[in-house]
Short mmCIF file of C-alpha atoms in Angstrom, two decimals:
data_model
loop_
_atom_site.label_atom_id
_atom_site.label_comp_id
_atom_site.label_asym_id
_atom_site.label_seq_id
_atom_site.Cartn_x
_atom_site.Cartn_y
_atom_site.Cartn_z
CA MET A 27 13.90 -0.57 -29.02
CA ILE A 28 11.68 0.25 -26.02
CA LYS A 29 10.90 3.89 -25.84
CA PRO A 30 11.97 5.52 -22.56
CA HIS A 31 8.43 6.52 -21.60
CA ARG A 32 7.33 2.87 -21.69
CA LEU A 33 9.68 2.19 -18.79
CA VAL A 34 7.97 4.78 -16.59
CA PRO A 35 5.88 2.11 -14.73
CA LEU A 36 9.12 0.27 -13.94
CA TYR A 37 10.76 3.39 -12.52
CA LEU A 38 7.67 4.31 -10.51
CA GLY A 39 7.21 0.72 -9.30
CA GLY A 40 10.71 0.73 -7.86
CA ILE A 41 10.20 4.04 -6.09
CA MET A 42 6.79 2.83 -4.87
CA MET A 43 8.66 -0.05 -3.20
CA LEU A 44 10.74 2.47 -1.26
CA GLY A 45 7.60 4.32 -0.24
CA LEU A 46 5.91 1.17 1.08
CA MET A 47 9.07 -0.56 2.38
CA GLY A 48 8.16 -0.17 6.05
CA THR A 49 4.73 -1.77 5.65
CA TYR A 50 6.15 -4.89 4.01
CA THR A 51 9.24 -5.37 6.18
CA ILE A 52 7.57 -4.75 9.54
CA PRO A 53 7.17 -8.45 10.49
CA PHE A 54 10.91 -9.00 10.03
CA VAL A 55 11.82 -5.72 11.74
CA ILE A 56 9.75 -6.53 14.81
CA GLY A 57 11.21 -10.05 14.92
CA ALA A 58 14.76 -8.70 14.69
CA PHE A 59 14.18 -6.29 17.57
CA ILE A 60 12.68 -9.02 19.74
CA ASP A 61 15.27 -11.70 18.99
CA GLY A 62 18.31 -9.45 18.52
CA LEU A 63 17.80 -6.79 21.19
CA GLY A 64 15.58 -8.71 23.59
CA MET A 65 12.68 -6.27 23.33
CA ASN A 66 9.22 -7.32 24.36
CA ALA A 67 6.50 -7.49 21.72
CA GLN A 68 4.93 -4.21 22.87
CA SER A 69 8.16 -2.19 22.53
CA ALA A 70 9.08 -3.73 19.18
CA GLY A 71 5.53 -3.23 17.89
CA ALA A 72 5.65 0.41 18.95
CA LEU A 73 8.70 0.96 16.72
CA GLY A 74 6.80 -0.53 13.81
CA THR A 75 3.82 1.71 14.52
CA VAL A 76 6.08 4.79 14.62
CA GLU A 77 7.45 3.97 11.17
CA ILE A 78 4.09 3.25 9.51
CA PHE A 79 2.37 6.29 10.98
CA SER A 80 5.28 8.53 10.03
CA ILE A 81 4.96 7.27 6.43
CA ALA A 82 1.29 8.23 6.45
CA VAL A 83 1.79 11.62 8.12
CA SER A 84 4.72 12.51 5.86
CA ALA A 85 2.80 11.71 2.67
CA LEU A 86 -0.33 13.46 3.93
CA THR A 87 1.67 16.59 4.81
CA LEU A 88 3.46 16.69 1.47
CA SER A 89 0.16 16.29 -0.38
CA ARG A 90 -0.48 19.95 0.46
CA VAL A 91 2.83 21.36 -0.77
CA LEU A 92 4.29 18.99 -3.37
CA ALA A 93 4.65 20.38 -6.89
CA PRO A 94 6.00 18.84 -10.13
CA SER A 95 8.91 21.28 -10.11
CA ASN A 96 10.45 19.91 -6.89
CA LEU A 97 9.90 16.16 -7.32
CA ARG A 98 13.51 15.17 -7.98
CA ARG A 99 14.94 17.41 -5.28
CA ILE A 100 12.60 16.00 -2.64
CA SER A 101 13.19 12.45 -3.93
CA THR A 102 16.96 12.83 -3.69
CA VAL A 103 16.86 14.09 -0.12
CA ALA A 104 14.35 11.38 0.84
CA ILE A 105 16.35 8.49 -0.60
CA VAL A 106 19.56 9.64 1.11
CA LEU A 107 17.69 9.95 4.42
CA CYS A 108 16.13 6.54 3.93
CA ILE A 109 19.45 4.78 3.29
CA VAL A 110 21.17 6.50 6.22
CA ALA A 111 18.31 5.69 8.61
CA GLN A 112 18.28 2.03 7.57
CA ALA A 113 22.06 1.69 7.82
CA LEU A 114 22.26 3.33 11.26
CA SER A 115 19.40 1.12 12.48
CA SER A 116 21.68 -1.86 11.88
CA VAL A 117 24.20 -0.76 14.52
CA THR A 118 22.09 1.16 17.05
CA THR A 119 21.02 -0.57 20.24
CA SER A 120 19.48 2.40 22.08
CA TYR A 121 15.68 2.23 22.03
CA TYR A 122 15.25 6.00 21.85
CA GLU A 123 17.73 6.29 19.02
CA LEU A 124 15.83 3.57 17.17
CA VAL A 125 12.59 5.53 17.66
CA ILE A 126 14.21 8.53 15.94
CA LEU A 127 15.72 6.42 13.15
CA ARG A 128 12.47 4.56 12.40
CA LEU A 129 10.67 7.90 12.44
CA LEU A 130 13.15 9.32 9.91
CA ALA A 131 12.90 6.20 7.74
CA GLY A 132 9.13 6.60 7.74
CA VAL A 133 9.29 10.30 6.87
CA ALA A 134 11.61 9.50 3.94
CA SER A 135 9.38 6.69 2.68
CA GLY A 136 6.30 8.90 2.99
CA ALA A 137 7.98 11.57 0.87
CA LEU A 138 8.80 9.05 -1.85
CA LEU A 139 5.26 7.69 -1.70
CA ALA A 140 3.91 11.20 -2.18
CA VAL A 141 6.21 11.80 -5.17
CA VAL A 142 5.11 8.60 -6.93
CA ASN A 143 1.45 9.40 -6.35
CA MET A 144 1.80 12.92 -7.73
CA VAL A 145 3.40 11.62 -10.93
CA ILE A 146 0.69 8.99 -11.41
CA ALA A 147 -2.28 11.11 -10.33
CA THR A 148 -1.42 13.95 -12.73
CA SER A 149 -0.71 11.70 -15.71
CA ARG A 150 -3.13 11.27 -18.62
CA SER A 151 -4.45 7.88 -17.46
CA PRO A 152 -3.97 7.44 -13.70
CA ALA A 153 -6.00 4.25 -13.17
CA PRO A 154 -4.15 2.01 -15.67
CA LEU A 155 -0.80 3.44 -14.61
CA TYR A 156 -1.59 2.69 -10.96
CA GLY A 157 -2.33 -0.90 -11.95
CA TRP A 158 1.01 -1.44 -13.68
CA VAL A 159 2.99 0.34 -10.95
CA PHE A 160 1.39 -1.75 -8.21
CA ALA A 161 1.99 -4.91 -10.23
CA ILE A 162 5.71 -4.13 -10.54
CA ALA A 163 6.02 -3.12 -6.88
CA SER A 164 4.16 -6.25 -5.72
CA LEU A 165 6.38 -8.47 -7.84
CA GLY A 166 9.44 -6.74 -6.42
CA PHE A 167 8.21 -7.23 -2.86
CA SER A 168 7.40 -10.90 -3.46
CA ILE A 169 10.99 -11.47 -4.62
CA MET A 170 12.46 -9.37 -1.81
CA LEU A 171 10.43 -11.08 0.93
CA THR A 172 11.55 -14.49 -0.33
CA PHE A 173 15.21 -13.69 0.34
CA LEU A 174 15.03 -11.11 3.15
CA PRO A 175 14.67 -13.70 5.96
CA TYR A 176 18.12 -15.05 5.09
CA SER A 177 19.63 -11.69 6.11
CA LEU A 178 18.61 -12.42 9.70
CA VAL A 179 21.20 -15.19 9.77
CA PHE A 180 23.91 -12.52 9.65
CA ASN A 181 23.65 -11.10 13.16
CA GLY A 182 19.88 -10.56 13.10
CA GLN A 183 19.20 -6.83 13.36
CA GLN A 184 22.48 -5.85 11.68
CA GLY A 185 22.02 -8.17 8.73
CA LEU A 186 18.37 -7.21 8.20
CA PHE A 187 18.83 -3.45 8.13
CA MET A 188 21.99 -3.62 6.04
CA ALA A 189 20.05 -5.73 3.54
CA ILE A 190 17.20 -3.19 3.48
CA ALA A 191 19.70 -0.33 3.08
CA PHE A 192 21.37 -2.20 0.21
CA ILE A 193 18.02 -2.73 -1.54
CA CYS A 194 17.25 0.97 -1.16
CA LEU A 195 20.67 1.79 -2.61
CA LEU A 196 20.02 -0.45 -5.62
CA ILE A 197 16.67 1.23 -6.32
CA ALA A 198 17.95 4.77 -5.66
CA PRO A 199 19.20 5.49 -9.23
CA LEU A 200 15.62 5.21 -10.49
CA ILE A 201 14.84 8.66 -9.09
CA TRP A 202 16.93 10.14 -11.92
CA PHE A 203 14.53 8.54 -14.40
CA LEU A 204 11.44 10.09 -12.84
CA PRO A 205 9.31 11.66 -15.58
CA LYS A 206 10.07 15.31 -16.08
CA PRO A 207 7.47 17.77 -14.77
CA SER A 208 6.14 18.15 -18.30
CA PHE A 209 5.20 14.45 -18.33
CA ALA A 210 3.81 14.45 -14.83
CA ASP A 211 1.78 17.52 -15.61
CA THR A 212 0.40 16.54 -19.02
CA GLY A 213 -3.09 16.14 -17.73
CA GLN A 214 -3.13 19.36 -15.77
CA SER A 215 -3.73 21.69 -18.67
CA GLU A 216 -6.62 19.55 -19.85
CA ARG A 217 -8.46 19.59 -16.58
CA GLN A 218 -10.41 22.49 -15.25
CA SER A 219 -9.87 23.29 -11.61
CA SER A 220 -13.54 24.21 -11.42
CA GLN A 221 -14.34 20.52 -11.90
CA ASP A 222 -12.62 19.47 -8.70
CA SER A 223 -15.01 17.67 -6.41
CA SER A 224 -16.68 19.14 -3.38
CA VAL A 225 -15.38 18.67 0.13
CA PHE A 226 -18.52 16.62 0.84
CA MET A 227 -17.75 14.12 -1.93
CA ILE A 228 -14.13 13.84 -0.84
CA GLY A 229 -15.33 13.32 2.72
CA LEU A 230 -17.60 10.46 1.59
CA PHE A 231 -14.67 8.97 -0.27
CA PHE A 232 -12.49 8.90 2.85
CA LEU A 233 -15.38 7.45 4.86
CA VAL A 234 -15.45 4.56 2.39
CA LEU A 235 -11.69 4.09 2.77
CA THR A 236 -12.06 3.94 6.54
CA ILE A 237 -14.78 1.28 6.39
CA VAL A 238 -13.18 -0.96 3.77
CA TYR A 239 -9.58 -0.85 4.98
CA LEU A 240 -10.50 -1.34 8.62
CA ALA A 241 -12.17 -4.54 7.44
CA MET A 242 -9.29 -5.59 5.19
CA GLY A 243 -6.63 -4.94 7.82
CA GLY A 244 -8.66 -6.59 10.57
CA VAL A 245 -9.29 -9.84 8.73
CA TRP A 246 -5.75 -10.07 7.35
CA SER A 247 -4.25 -9.63 10.81
CA PHE A 248 -6.27 -12.58 12.16
CA SER A 249 -5.82 -14.79 9.09
CA GLU A 250 -2.89 -16.64 10.65
CA ARG A 251 -5.00 -17.36 13.74
CA VAL A 252 -7.76 -18.82 11.57
CA ALA A 253 -5.24 -21.16 9.94
CA ASN A 254 -3.82 -22.08 13.32
CA ASN A 255 -7.29 -22.94 14.61
CA LEU A 256 -7.73 -25.18 11.56
CA ARG A 257 -4.44 -26.90 12.49
CA ILE A 258 -2.83 -25.98 9.17
CA GLU A 259 0.94 -26.49 9.21
CA GLN A 260 3.10 -23.37 9.56
CA ASP A 261 4.97 -23.97 6.31
CA THR A 262 1.64 -24.29 4.49
CA ILE A 263 0.44 -21.03 6.06
CA GLY A 264 3.62 -19.28 4.93
CA LEU A 265 3.22 -20.69 1.41
CA LEU A 266 -0.39 -19.50 1.17
CA LEU A 267 0.45 -16.01 2.43
CA GLY A 268 3.27 -15.82 -0.12
CA LEU A 269 0.96 -16.98 -2.91
CA SER A 270 -1.51 -14.31 -1.80
CA THR A 271 1.14 -11.69 -2.59
CA LEU A 272 1.57 -13.20 -6.05
CA THR A 273 -2.19 -13.15 -6.71
CA GLY A 274 -1.94 -9.47 -5.78
CA VAL A 275 0.43 -9.04 -8.71
CA ILE A 276 -2.16 -10.66 -10.98
CA GLY A 277 -4.85 -8.41 -9.53
CA ALA A 278 -2.81 -5.29 -10.24
CA VAL A 279 -1.98 -6.45 -13.77
CA SER A 280 -5.61 -7.19 -14.57
CA ALA A 281 -6.60 -3.79 -13.19
CA GLY A 282 -3.98 -2.15 -15.38
CA LEU A 283 -5.38 -3.93 -18.42
CA LEU A 284 -9.00 -3.17 -17.63
CA ALA A 285 -8.68 0.31 -16.19
CA LYS A 286 -10.16 3.21 -18.11
CA ALA A 287 -10.59 6.60 -16.49
CA GLU A 288 -14.21 6.83 -17.64
CA ARG A 289 -15.05 3.37 -16.25
CA LEU A 290 -14.35 3.37 -12.53
CA THR A 291 -17.68 2.58 -10.86
CA THR A 292 -18.27 -1.02 -11.94
CA PRO A 293 -14.78 -2.38 -11.13
CA VAL A 294 -14.52 -0.64 -7.75
CA ILE A 295 -17.97 -1.89 -6.71
CA LEU A 296 -17.09 -5.39 -7.88
CA GLY A 297 -13.80 -5.16 -6.01
CA PHE A 298 -15.48 -4.11 -2.76
CA VAL A 299 -18.11 -6.86 -2.95
CA VAL A 300 -15.61 -9.63 -3.72
CA SER A 301 -13.25 -8.28 -1.03
CA GLY A 302 -16.07 -8.63 1.49
CA ILE A 303 -16.74 -12.16 0.28
CA ALA A 304 -13.04 -13.03 0.57
CA ALA A 305 -12.92 -11.71 4.13
CA PHE A 306 -16.08 -13.67 4.96
CA VAL A 307 -14.65 -16.89 3.53
CA ILE A 308 -11.39 -16.48 5.48
CA ALA A 309 -13.16 -15.86 8.80
CA GLN A 310 -15.70 -18.66 8.26
CA SER A 311 -13.22 -21.24 6.92
CA ASP A 312 -13.62 -24.75 8.23
CA ASP A 313 -11.02 -26.54 6.11
CA LEU A 314 -7.83 -25.94 4.11
CA ALA A 315 -9.66 -25.61 0.79
CA SER A 316 -11.99 -22.79 1.88
CA TYR A 317 -9.18 -21.01 3.73
CA SER A 318 -6.90 -21.20 0.68
CA MET A 319 -9.62 -19.84 -1.59
CA GLY A 320 -10.29 -16.92 0.75
CA ILE A 321 -6.60 -16.03 1.18
CA LEU A 322 -5.80 -16.12 -2.54
CA LEU A 323 -8.95 -14.17 -3.41
CA TYR A 324 -8.06 -11.59 -0.76
CA GLY A 325 -4.62 -10.98 -2.29
CA TYR A 326 -6.08 -10.56 -5.76
CA CYS A 327 -8.89 -8.25 -4.64
CA TYR A 328 -6.68 -5.99 -2.54
CA MET A 329 -4.45 -4.92 -5.44
CA PHE A 330 -7.25 -4.94 -8.00
CA THR A 331 -9.44 -2.70 -5.86
CA VAL A 332 -6.78 -0.26 -4.65
CA THR A 333 -5.91 0.50 -8.29
CA PHE A 334 -9.42 1.78 -8.97
CA VAL A 335 -9.68 3.48 -5.57
CA LEU A 336 -6.63 5.55 -6.46
CA GLY A 337 -8.02 6.12 -9.94
CA ILE A 338 -11.12 7.68 -8.34
CA ALA A 339 -8.91 9.74 -6.03
CA ALA A 340 -6.96 11.09 -9.01
CA ALA A 341 -10.18 12.09 -10.77
CA LEU A 342 -11.56 13.88 -7.71
CA ASP A 343 -8.72 16.41 -7.63
CA SER A 344 -6.79 17.56 -10.71
CA ALA A 345 -3.74 18.56 -8.64
CA GLY A 346 -3.24 15.00 -7.37
CA ARG A 347 -3.53 15.96 -3.69
CA VAL A 348 -6.41 13.58 -2.96
CA ALA A 349 -4.55 10.66 -4.56
CA ILE A 350 -1.41 11.36 -2.51
CA ALA A 351 -3.47 11.64 0.67
CA THR A 352 -5.40 8.47 -0.19
CA ASN A 353 -2.39 6.20 -0.56
CA ALA A 354 -1.07 7.53 2.75
CA TYR A 355 -4.40 7.44 4.59
CA LEU A 356 -5.06 3.80 3.65
CA MET A 357 -2.35 2.77 6.12
CA ILE A 358 -4.15 4.30 9.09
CA PRO A 359 -7.44 2.33 9.12
CA TYR A 360 -5.57 -0.74 7.86
CA SER A 361 -3.14 -0.59 10.81
CA LEU A 362 -6.01 0.05 13.24
CA GLY A 363 -7.97 -2.92 11.90
CA PRO A 364 -6.33 -5.47 14.25
CA VAL A 365 -7.18 -3.38 17.33
CA VAL A 366 -10.76 -2.62 16.31
CA PHE A 367 -11.49 -6.16 15.17
CA GLY A 368 -9.82 -7.60 18.25
CA ILE A 369 -12.36 -5.72 20.35
CA ALA A 370 -15.31 -6.33 18.01
CA GLY A 371 -14.65 -10.05 17.66
CA LEU A 372 -14.37 -10.64 21.41
CA GLY A 373 -12.60 -13.93 20.77
CA ASN A 374 -15.04 -15.08 18.06
CA ILE A 375 -13.11 -14.75 14.80
CA SER A 376 -15.98 -15.98 12.64
CA ILE A 377 -18.07 -12.91 13.47
CA LEU A 378 -15.40 -10.73 11.85
CA GLY A 379 -16.38 -12.15 8.48
CA TRP A 380 -19.94 -10.88 8.86
CA ILE A 381 -18.69 -7.46 9.98
CA SER A 382 -16.34 -7.22 6.99
CA LEU A 383 -18.98 -8.30 4.48
CA ALA A 384 -21.52 -5.83 5.89
CA GLY A 385 -18.92 -3.05 5.85
CA CYS A 386 -18.00 -3.68 2.21
CA VAL A 387 -21.67 -3.69 1.16
CA LEU A 388 -22.19 -0.38 2.99
CA ALA A 389 -19.09 1.00 1.25
CA VAL A 390 -20.60 0.10 -2.15
CA LEU A 391 -23.67 2.23 -1.41
CA ILE A 392 -21.52 5.20 -0.39
CA ILE A 393 -18.94 4.97 -3.17
CA PHE A 394 -21.49 4.87 -6.02
CA PRO A 395 -22.21 8.63 -6.24
CA VAL A 396 -18.54 9.45 -5.59
CA SER A 397 -17.21 7.22 -8.37
CA ARG A 398 -19.88 8.44 -10.81
CA ARG A 399 -18.81 12.01 -10.17
CA ALA A 400 -15.16 10.99 -10.61
CA GLU A 401 -15.99 9.44 -13.99
CA ARG A 402 -17.54 12.70 -15.16
CA HIS A 403 -14.43 14.61 -14.12
CA SER A 404 -11.91 12.23 -15.71
CA PRO A 405 -9.86 13.63 -18.58
#
């Protein structure tokens, strides 16, 4: 019989899906608003931005006040709010009401994201646990995204949001299986608060996040354009992007297998370097083979690297606040990547590969002292 604690990654992976739901469903949400309500791309995109930024702000805010003792209470309120906001979004046609509902959905998701990160960051072995949780969440999203487009057949907007609300309802019972505070806090008594890293080191860490995830978000956002310029068929593009999500599952699993709290520097440096190479290959692609290699490598590297990034974050602060803030903050430079790279590229997509590669190499130089300090502070 499987011991209950061995199912913890499954429970956390499901709740992680709720926390990141808005970031994965945004292409379908924007499409539903454009096709179903006749919005222009700017208005529909603004609703998506509201949701993603509210996820980030909610999680960042809660990183200052969240405690193991109130995890289930906050989770319960958040999941109810999430389901209600999704369900009402299926029947609302007023733009301003949709702004409020997408804001509330984002706040709820951000709260759940913060809860999951606190449980993982304050566990005995954050890095491996992050790997398994991301693997489960990525697998769940790959399955969900395969079937979610079919919901658009049922009255577009109404079918989509009812499907999302139903998925949230199915996952909701997992909050009752969240580890008790004693589990989430097992590492706390073994860590000395005096070991927490300096503000300077944490600042360097967030500088690295800004550089790397601007690059990752920028290249990913233009990846479809690269394929289009290569005259790759749309169904082939969709297949490759879907396979990239699956290679992300493999990346997270391999990180979970390899991760050790005292060995963070080598894998995160390797992840940054290969991520830069993947971005370079995508932007410089001149045929289907090179484009495919870059896209699949990108998916693998993203999940592999973020596992160790969050492992470093957990080691920098024994209370888990930096890890919670990190998983929320990643969305900000990632979402700004398309804007920044659109300006930087000036119509020349290939130059974005050089910018990304240079940024990832710079990030390696900055992250080295931070990750070494995190290794020393790991339990």
